[in-house]
């Protein structure tokens, strides 16, 4: 029988584990310190817990961490890792799958782009992950393991939930992971180091904003309902106007940041008319916009725009009160840039290599 993972458990849950095995409740606090403070890989390393209690614990539990099985290095320093995960999809006959995680060093900053699902249900036209289809939810342990088992974990300054999957579609596990990252018993990070993205899912986005203090990033990509629905099927369930109306109910003027991600497609969403629509849509909202270059994916009738139009769009939005930047494209040569993550095709090759 598969042992349960201690990684991904809250302090209260670790205390429950301890008491259920006849140990004092404070043993749960010791486990939390060993896991989240010291990043141990085995229960046997928890040396201030008696040997007998460690043996009892190890009968049914494990730390639950797993090293990446593959890494690709970009010429710009970006590294894309492949992590094994245990999905929580109940009808899954092959629960062991893989996700991609991207490490992005940049001067004195180092950002990790983590995944929360294998594949994605949203099926955005411009995203390779969506073409993979949905293959399962990641547990909180598997979300956290992308950080926990990262070779460069000590260098991290920021984490963004912008990898594979829609965070609001796996909200309970995303919230659990951000709680552990920010709790005193966990990593004790400031919520300002974490950004969670979303296409906007009714009720789920509201719950996330109210239960977490992490930064929020909305995948905008089009300033009106008709165009956004063509690019992003999720628009039909929660129109962008409704998303913006919801966001107006919350304060983003102080510690918490609200941003909008906008991939720029040539001749599709890069005209002066679109710029004016963006200004009208977001008027009065304390936010920023990140313009993102589009990277071509197979069988998709979209292409990027030229640099001049990117700059004109940035300058227009900034001049009209919306701070706008053009995001540097990283890891394109290893397919680690925005919208390019997908693991479905490479797993067979990796397994074949292992068998050999």
Tab-separated table of C-alpha atoms in Angstrom:
chain	number	residue	atom	x	y	z
A	1	UNK	CA	0.000	0.000	0.000
A	2	UNK	CA	1.247	3.465	-0.906
A	3	UNK	CA	2.459	5.402	2.120
A	4	UNK	CA	0.891	8.778	2.849
A	5	UNK	CA	2.940	11.930	2.287
A	6	UNK	CA	3.748	14.193	5.239
A	7	UNK	CA	4.797	16.938	2.840
A	8	UNK	CA	1.682	18.973	2.105
A	9	UNK	CA	0.148	18.479	5.558
A	10	UNK	CA	-0.699	21.453	7.747
A	11	UNK	CA	0.511	21.697	11.329
A	12	UNK	CA	-2.885	20.582	12.625
A	13	UNK	CA	-2.806	17.536	10.365
A	14	UNK	CA	0.727	16.615	11.426
A	15	UNK	CA	-0.377	16.806	15.066
A	16	UNK	CA	-3.317	14.535	14.242
A	17	UNK	CA	-0.908	12.043	12.668
A	18	UNK	CA	1.205	12.081	15.816
A	19	UNK	CA	-1.698	11.576	18.231
A	20	UNK	CA	-3.264	8.870	16.056
A	21	UNK	CA	-0.043	6.885	16.466
A	22	UNK	CA	0.077	7.394	20.222
A	23	UNK	CA	2.691	10.160	20.171
A	24	UNK	CA	2.425	13.549	21.917
A	25	UNK	CA	0.806	16.278	19.807
A	26	UNK	CA	4.013	18.330	19.908
A	27	UNK	CA	5.649	15.629	17.790
A	28	UNK	CA	3.610	17.062	14.917
A	29	UNK	CA	5.376	20.383	15.440
A	30	UNK	CA	8.711	18.600	15.358
A	31	UNK	CA	7.776	16.963	12.064
A	32	UNK	CA	6.777	20.349	10.620
A	33	UNK	CA	10.145	21.823	11.577
A	34	UNK	CA	12.065	18.914	10.066
A	35	UNK	CA	10.072	18.995	6.827
A	36	UNK	CA	9.437	22.685	6.195
A	37	UNK	CA	12.398	24.100	8.069
A	38	UNK	CA	15.134	21.565	7.361
A	39	UNK	CA	13.864	19.923	4.158
A	40	UNK	CA	14.671	16.384	5.273
A	41	UNK	CA	14.094	13.639	2.736
A	42	UNK	CA	13.439	10.727	5.112
A	43	UNK	CA	11.674	10.229	8.418
A	44	UNK	CA	14.845	8.711	9.855
A	45	UNK	CA	16.510	12.144	9.654
A	46	UNK	CA	14.064	13.506	12.284
A	47	UNK	CA	16.532	12.775	15.063
A	48	UNK	CA	14.751	14.491	17.973
A	49	UNK	CA	11.875	12.018	17.534
A	50	UNK	CA	12.590	8.698	19.239
A	51	UNK	CA	13.741	5.811	17.083
A	52	UNK	CA	10.671	3.792	18.060
A	53	UNK	CA	8.311	6.614	17.069
A	54	UNK	CA	10.159	7.156	13.793
A	55	UNK	CA	9.735	3.461	13.002
A	56	UNK	CA	6.039	3.626	13.866
A	57	UNK	CA	5.628	6.714	11.689
A	58	UNK	CA	7.501	5.158	8.764
A	59	UNK	CA	5.135	2.174	8.661
A	60	UNK	CA	2.390	4.291	7.096
A	61	UNK	CA	4.014	7.605	6.153
A	62	UNK	CA	6.918	9.060	4.203
A	63	UNK	CA	8.186	12.599	3.692
A	64	UNK	CA	6.853	12.375	0.145
A	65	UNK	CA	9.492	14.296	-1.788
A	66	UNK	CA	10.782	13.255	-5.202
A	67	UNK	CA	13.693	14.659	-7.205
A	68	UNK	CA	13.172	15.789	-10.807
A	69	UNK	CA	13.865	13.049	-13.343
A	70	UNK	CA	14.997	15.325	-16.153
A	71	UNK	CA	16.302	18.865	-16.714
A	72	UNK	CA	16.778	21.040	-19.782
A	73	UNK	CA	19.060	24.082	-19.673
A	74	UNK	CA	18.422	27.174	-21.776
A	75	UNK	CA	21.192	29.383	-23.103
A	76	UNK	CA	19.696	32.241	-21.038
A	77	UNK	CA	20.069	30.336	-17.733
A	78	UNK	CA	16.477	29.135	-17.482
A	79	UNK	CA	16.113	25.489	-16.417
A	80	UNK	CA	13.049	23.338	-17.096
A	81	UNK	CA	12.602	20.386	-14.740
A	82	UNK	CA	10.387	17.334	-15.112
A	83	UNK	CA	8.867	16.147	-11.827
A	84	UNK	CA	6.973	12.904	-11.142
A	85	UNK	CA	3.587	13.461	-9.478
A	86	UNK	CA	0.746	11.452	-7.954
A	87	UNK	CA	-2.477	12.882	-9.359
A	88	UNK	CA	-5.783	12.843	-7.469
A	89	UNK	CA	-8.014	12.006	-10.399
A	90	UNK	CA	-10.105	9.106	-8.997
A	91	UNK	CA	-10.694	7.344	-12.317
A	92	UNK	CA	-7.022	7.402	-13.286
A	93	UNK	CA	-5.563	3.979	-14.023
A	94	UNK	CA	-2.040	5.426	-14.299
A	95	UNK	CA	-1.700	7.839	-11.371
A	96	UNK	CA	2.060	8.420	-11.732
A	97	UNK	CA	2.500	11.229	-14.241
A	98	UNK	CA	4.835	14.171	-14.798
A	99	UNK	CA	4.747	17.968	-14.838
A	100	UNK	CA	7.145	20.653	-15.975
A	101	UNK	CA	8.504	23.315	-13.649
A	102	UNK	CA	10.585	26.280	-14.799
A	103	UNK	CA	13.395	27.930	-12.812
A	104	UNK	CA	14.166	31.480	-14.016
A	105	UNK	CA	17.244	33.234	-12.569
A	106	UNK	CA	17.511	36.959	-13.253
A	107	UNK	CA	20.280	38.974	-11.544
A	108	UNK	CA	19.334	39.100	-7.839
A	109	UNK	CA	15.956	37.415	-8.397
A	110	UNK	CA	15.131	33.777	-8.997
A	111	UNK	CA	11.557	32.819	-9.873
A	112	UNK	CA	10.035	29.364	-10.019
A	113	UNK	CA	7.030	28.736	-12.242
A	114	UNK	CA	5.133	25.800	-10.708
A	115	UNK	CA	2.378	23.593	-12.102
A	116	UNK	CA	-0.826	22.627	-10.289
A	117	UNK	CA	-2.333	20.106	-12.717
A	118	UNK	CA	-1.178	17.605	-15.314
A	119	UNK	CA	-2.496	19.186	-18.475
A	120	UNK	CA	-5.384	21.634	-18.261
A	121	UNK	CA	-9.147	21.764	-18.817
A	122	UNK	CA	-9.225	25.374	-20.026
A	123	UNK	CA	-8.042	24.603	-23.588
A	124	UNK	CA	-6.956	28.147	-24.414
A	125	UNK	CA	-6.229	28.383	-28.136
A	126	UNK	CA	-2.685	29.685	-27.662
A	127	UNK	CA	-1.473	27.294	-24.937
A	128	UNK	CA	0.369	24.020	-25.498
A	129	UNK	CA	-0.675	22.662	-22.100
A	130	UNK	CA	-4.327	22.905	-23.125
A	131	UNK	CA	-3.616	20.805	-26.209
A	132	UNK	CA	-2.364	18.068	-23.864
A	133	UNK	CA	-5.810	17.775	-22.305
A	134	UNK	CA	-6.538	17.282	-18.623
A	135	UNK	CA	-4.829	14.329	-16.940
A	136	UNK	CA	-5.214	14.979	-13.213
A	137	UNK	CA	-5.014	17.333	-10.230
A	138	UNK	CA	-1.775	17.701	-8.307
A	139	UNK	CA	-1.874	17.168	-4.552
A	140	UNK	CA	-0.527	19.902	-2.280
A	141	UNK	CA	2.483	17.634	-1.727
A	142	UNK	CA	3.233	17.526	-5.451
A	143	UNK	CA	2.813	21.276	-5.818
A	144	UNK	CA	5.181	21.888	-2.918
A	145	UNK	CA	7.627	19.210	-4.042
A	146	UNK	CA	8.444	21.308	-7.109
A	147	UNK	CA	9.918	23.800	-4.645
A	148	UNK	CA	11.071	21.340	-1.986
A	149	UNK	CA	13.111	19.196	-4.359
A	150	UNK	CA	14.345	21.974	-6.619
A	151	UNK	CA	18.178	21.890	-6.751
A	152	UNK	CA	18.204	25.723	-6.560
A	153	UNK	CA	15.637	26.009	-3.760
A	154	UNK	CA	17.950	28.109	-1.563
A	155	UNK	CA	18.204	30.732	-4.310
A	156	UNK	CA	14.462	31.242	-4.815
A	157	UNK	CA	13.014	34.700	-4.267
A	158	UNK	CA	9.585	34.219	-5.881
A	159	UNK	CA	7.101	31.534	-6.904
A	160	UNK	CA	4.447	31.966	-9.587
A	161	UNK	CA	1.575	29.540	-10.155
A	162	UNK	CA	1.726	29.943	-13.920
A	163	UNK	CA	2.827	26.477	-15.059
A	164	UNK	CA	0.576	23.665	-16.201
A	165	UNK	CA	-3.053	23.797	-15.113
A	166	UNK	CA	-5.560	26.385	-13.903
A	167	UNK	CA	-4.971	27.120	-10.186
A	168	UNK	CA	-8.631	27.897	-9.459
A	169	UNK	CA	-9.615	24.504	-10.873
A	170	UNK	CA	-7.486	22.871	-8.153
A	171	UNK	CA	-8.197	25.504	-5.537
A	172	UNK	CA	-8.134	23.429	-2.338
A	173	UNK	CA	-4.660	22.094	-3.055
A	174	UNK	CA	-3.400	25.474	-4.248
A	175	UNK	CA	-4.667	27.165	-1.073
A	176	UNK	CA	-3.159	24.438	1.100
A	177	UNK	CA	0.209	24.858	-0.627
A	178	UNK	CA	0.212	28.658	-0.288
A	179	UNK	CA	-0.824	28.344	3.370
A	180	UNK	CA	2.171	26.105	4.077
A	181	UNK	CA	4.507	28.392	2.136
A	182	UNK	CA	3.430	31.419	4.177
A	183	UNK	CA	2.657	29.908	7.631
A	184	UNK	CA	5.042	30.306	10.586
A	185	UNK	CA	5.230	26.521	10.909
A	186	UNK	CA	5.957	26.194	7.168
A	187	UNK	CA	8.302	28.140	4.924
A	188	UNK	CA	7.251	31.440	6.587
A	189	UNK	CA	7.433	33.304	3.274
A	190	UNK	CA	5.767	36.652	2.769
A	191	UNK	CA	2.680	36.331	0.520
A	192	UNK	CA	4.321	39.054	-1.584
A	193	UNK	CA	6.738	36.419	-2.881
A	194	UNK	CA	3.902	34.375	-4.414
A	195	UNK	CA	1.695	35.133	-7.431
A	196	UNK	CA	-1.224	32.921	-8.427
A	197	UNK	CA	-2.712	33.259	-11.903
A	198	UNK	CA	-6.199	32.496	-13.173
A	199	UNK	CA	-8.328	32.728	-16.286
A	200	UNK	CA	-11.210	33.499	-13.896
A	201	UNK	CA	-13.541	30.824	-12.572
A	202	UNK	CA	-16.790	31.906	-10.971
A	203	UNK	CA	-16.823	31.694	-7.151
A	204	UNK	CA	-13.349	30.092	-7.061
A	205	UNK	CA	-11.529	33.376	-7.774
A	206	UNK	CA	-13.584	35.156	-5.111
A	207	UNK	CA	-12.738	32.468	-2.583
A	208	UNK	CA	-9.037	32.631	-3.403
A	209	UNK	CA	-8.906	36.398	-2.975
A	210	UNK	CA	-10.653	36.163	0.399
A	211	UNK	CA	-8.677	33.199	1.756
A	212	UNK	CA	-5.190	34.140	0.552
A	213	UNK	CA	-3.014	37.263	0.637
A	214	UNK	CA	-0.863	36.239	-2.342
A	215	UNK	CA	-0.645	38.404	-5.449
A	216	UNK	CA	-3.253	37.811	-8.153
A	217	UNK	CA	-2.593	37.634	-11.910
A	218	UNK	CA	-5.481	37.437	-14.365
A	219	UNK	CA	-5.003	35.962	-17.831
A	220	UNK	CA	-6.635	38.708	-19.883
A	221	UNK	CA	-5.395	38.324	-23.491
A	222	UNK	CA	-8.426	40.129	-24.974
A	223	UNK	CA	-10.329	43.225	-23.779
A	224	UNK	CA	-13.831	42.211	-24.874
A	225	UNK	CA	-16.105	39.219	-24.446
A	226	UNK	CA	-16.350	38.153	-28.085
A	227	UNK	CA	-12.619	38.011	-28.795
A	228	UNK	CA	-11.731	36.530	-25.419
A	229	UNK	CA	-14.304	33.757	-25.916
A	230	UNK	CA	-12.612	32.839	-29.210
A	231	UNK	CA	-9.221	32.598	-27.522
A	232	UNK	CA	-10.304	31.252	-24.122
A	233	UNK	CA	-13.373	29.000	-23.726
A	234	UNK	CA	-13.482	29.814	-19.988
A	235	UNK	CA	-14.702	33.301	-20.927
A	236	UNK	CA	-18.150	31.812	-21.534
A	237	UNK	CA	-18.375	30.770	-17.882
A	238	UNK	CA	-17.056	33.989	-16.370
A	239	UNK	CA	-16.898	36.983	-18.736
A	240	UNK	CA	-13.993	39.369	-18.311
A	241	UNK	CA	-16.389	42.171	-17.359
A	242	UNK	CA	-17.604	40.055	-14.419
A	243	UNK	CA	-14.023	39.282	-13.379
A	244	UNK	CA	-13.128	42.989	-13.331
A	245	UNK	CA	-16.309	43.824	-11.439
A	246	UNK	CA	-15.395	41.227	-8.811
A	247	UNK	CA	-11.863	42.593	-8.499
A	248	UNK	CA	-13.176	46.100	-7.867
A	249	UNK	CA	-14.503	44.878	-4.506
A	250	UNK	CA	-10.996	44.318	-3.129
A	251	UNK	CA	-8.081	46.542	-2.176
A	252	UNK	CA	-5.010	46.127	-4.376
A	253	UNK	CA	-3.569	49.544	-3.597
A	254	UNK	CA	-1.213	48.492	-0.811
A	255	UNK	CA	0.737	45.277	-0.190
A	256	UNK	CA	-1.181	43.007	-2.519
A	257	UNK	CA	-0.620	43.357	-6.267
A	258	UNK	CA	-3.067	42.761	-9.091
A	259	UNK	CA	-1.718	42.189	-12.587
A	260	UNK	CA	-3.137	41.210	-15.957
A	261	UNK	CA	-1.281	38.962	-18.383
A	262	UNK	CA	-1.751	39.885	-22.041
A	263	UNK	CA	-0.209	37.744	-24.790
A	264	UNK	CA	-0.011	39.922	-27.896
A	265	UNK	CA	-1.135	38.326	-31.173
A	266	UNK	CA	-0.424	40.043	-34.478
A	267	UNK	CA	-3.575	41.469	-36.076
A	268	UNK	CA	-5.772	39.949	-33.369
A	269	UNK	CA	-5.461	41.966	-30.157
A	270	UNK	CA	-2.697	44.490	-30.863
A	271	UNK	CA	-4.503	47.427	-32.477
A	272	UNK	CA	-5.150	50.939	-31.066
A	273	UNK	CA	-8.824	49.959	-30.752
A	274	UNK	CA	-7.852	47.082	-28.448
A	275	UNK	CA	-5.661	49.420	-26.404
A	276	UNK	CA	-8.587	51.786	-25.903
A	277	UNK	CA	-10.810	48.869	-24.867
A	278	UNK	CA	-8.243	47.775	-22.277
A	279	UNK	CA	-8.137	51.270	-20.775
A	280	UNK	CA	-11.942	51.403	-20.633
A	281	UNK	CA	-12.208	47.920	-19.105
A	282	UNK	CA	-9.637	48.517	-16.346
A	283	UNK	CA	-10.309	52.196	-15.643
A	284	UNK	CA	-10.008	52.969	-11.933
A	285	UNK	CA	-8.596	49.542	-11.040
A	286	UNK	CA	-5.244	49.555	-9.245
A	287	UNK	CA	-3.312	47.124	-11.429
A	288	UNK	CA	-0.503	46.579	-13.897
A	289	UNK	CA	-0.290	44.795	-17.238
A	290	UNK	CA	2.394	42.412	-18.437
A	291	UNK	CA	2.609	42.192	-22.208
A	292	UNK	CA	3.884	38.797	-23.345
A	293	UNK	CA	5.326	37.744	-26.690
A	294	UNK	CA	3.521	34.848	-28.340
A	295	UNK	CA	5.514	31.720	-29.166
A	296	UNK	CA	4.145	29.713	-32.056
A	297	UNK	CA	2.656	26.305	-31.318
A	298	UNK	CA	1.660	23.718	-33.950
A	299	UNK	CA	-1.717	23.887	-35.694
A	300	UNK	CA	-2.698	27.220	-34.139
A	301	UNK	CA	-3.563	30.102	-36.521
A	302	UNK	CA	-1.971	32.791	-34.350
A	303	UNK	CA	1.352	34.579	-34.606
A	304	UNK	CA	3.206	37.175	-32.621
A	305	UNK	CA	3.275	40.893	-33.318
A	306	UNK	CA	6.317	43.019	-34.056
A	307	UNK	CA	8.322	44.824	-31.395
A	308	UNK	CA	7.139	48.248	-32.501
A	309	UNK	CA	3.501	47.370	-31.851
A	310	UNK	CA	4.411	45.860	-28.467
A	311	UNK	CA	6.093	49.122	-27.501
A	312	UNK	CA	3.242	51.266	-28.833
A	313	UNK	CA	0.742	49.240	-26.829
A	314	UNK	CA	2.898	49.521	-23.694
A	315	UNK	CA	3.363	53.270	-24.110
A	316	UNK	CA	-0.332	53.924	-24.750
A	317	UNK	CA	-1.471	51.965	-21.697
A	318	UNK	CA	1.154	53.556	-19.449
A	319	UNK	CA	0.230	57.043	-20.694
A	320	UNK	CA	-3.384	56.310	-19.785
A	321	UNK	CA	-2.643	55.352	-16.201
A	322	UNK	CA	-1.993	51.597	-16.408
A	323	UNK	CA	1.599	50.695	-15.597
A	324	UNK	CA	2.623	48.281	-18.354
A	325	UNK	CA	5.749	46.257	-19.012
A	326	UNK	CA	6.895	43.921	-21.775
A	327	UNK	CA	7.908	40.665	-20.170
A	328	UNK	CA	11.268	39.292	-21.229
A	329	UNK	CA	10.881	35.964	-22.987
A	330	UNK	CA	12.847	33.257	-21.197
A	331	UNK	CA	13.668	29.642	-22.051
A	332	UNK	CA	12.170	29.675	-25.522
A	333	UNK	CA	14.912	27.416	-26.888
A	334	UNK	CA	13.891	24.637	-24.454
A	335	UNK	CA	10.130	25.265	-24.832
A	336	UNK	CA	9.907	26.710	-21.328
A	337	UNK	CA	8.394	30.070	-22.302
A	338	UNK	CA	4.826	31.133	-21.593
A	339	UNK	CA	2.283	28.753	-23.116
A	340	UNK	CA	4.795	26.104	-24.196
A	341	UNK	CA	4.710	23.649	-21.275
A	342	UNK	CA	3.543	20.134	-22.130
A	343	UNK	CA	4.640	16.708	-20.923
A	344	UNK	CA	2.422	14.305	-22.831
A	345	UNK	CA	4.806	13.644	-25.731
A	346	UNK	CA	8.074	13.235	-23.849
A	347	UNK	CA	7.052	10.664	-21.236
A	348	UNK	CA	7.233	7.738	-23.647
A	349	UNK	CA	10.719	8.752	-24.692
A	350	UNK	CA	11.897	9.007	-21.084
A	351	UNK	CA	10.438	5.617	-20.185
A	352	UNK	CA	12.054	4.079	-23.248
A	353	UNK	CA	15.399	5.560	-22.209
A	354	UNK	CA	14.988	4.165	-18.666
A	355	UNK	CA	14.139	0.701	-20.005
A	356	UNK	CA	17.270	0.696	-22.136
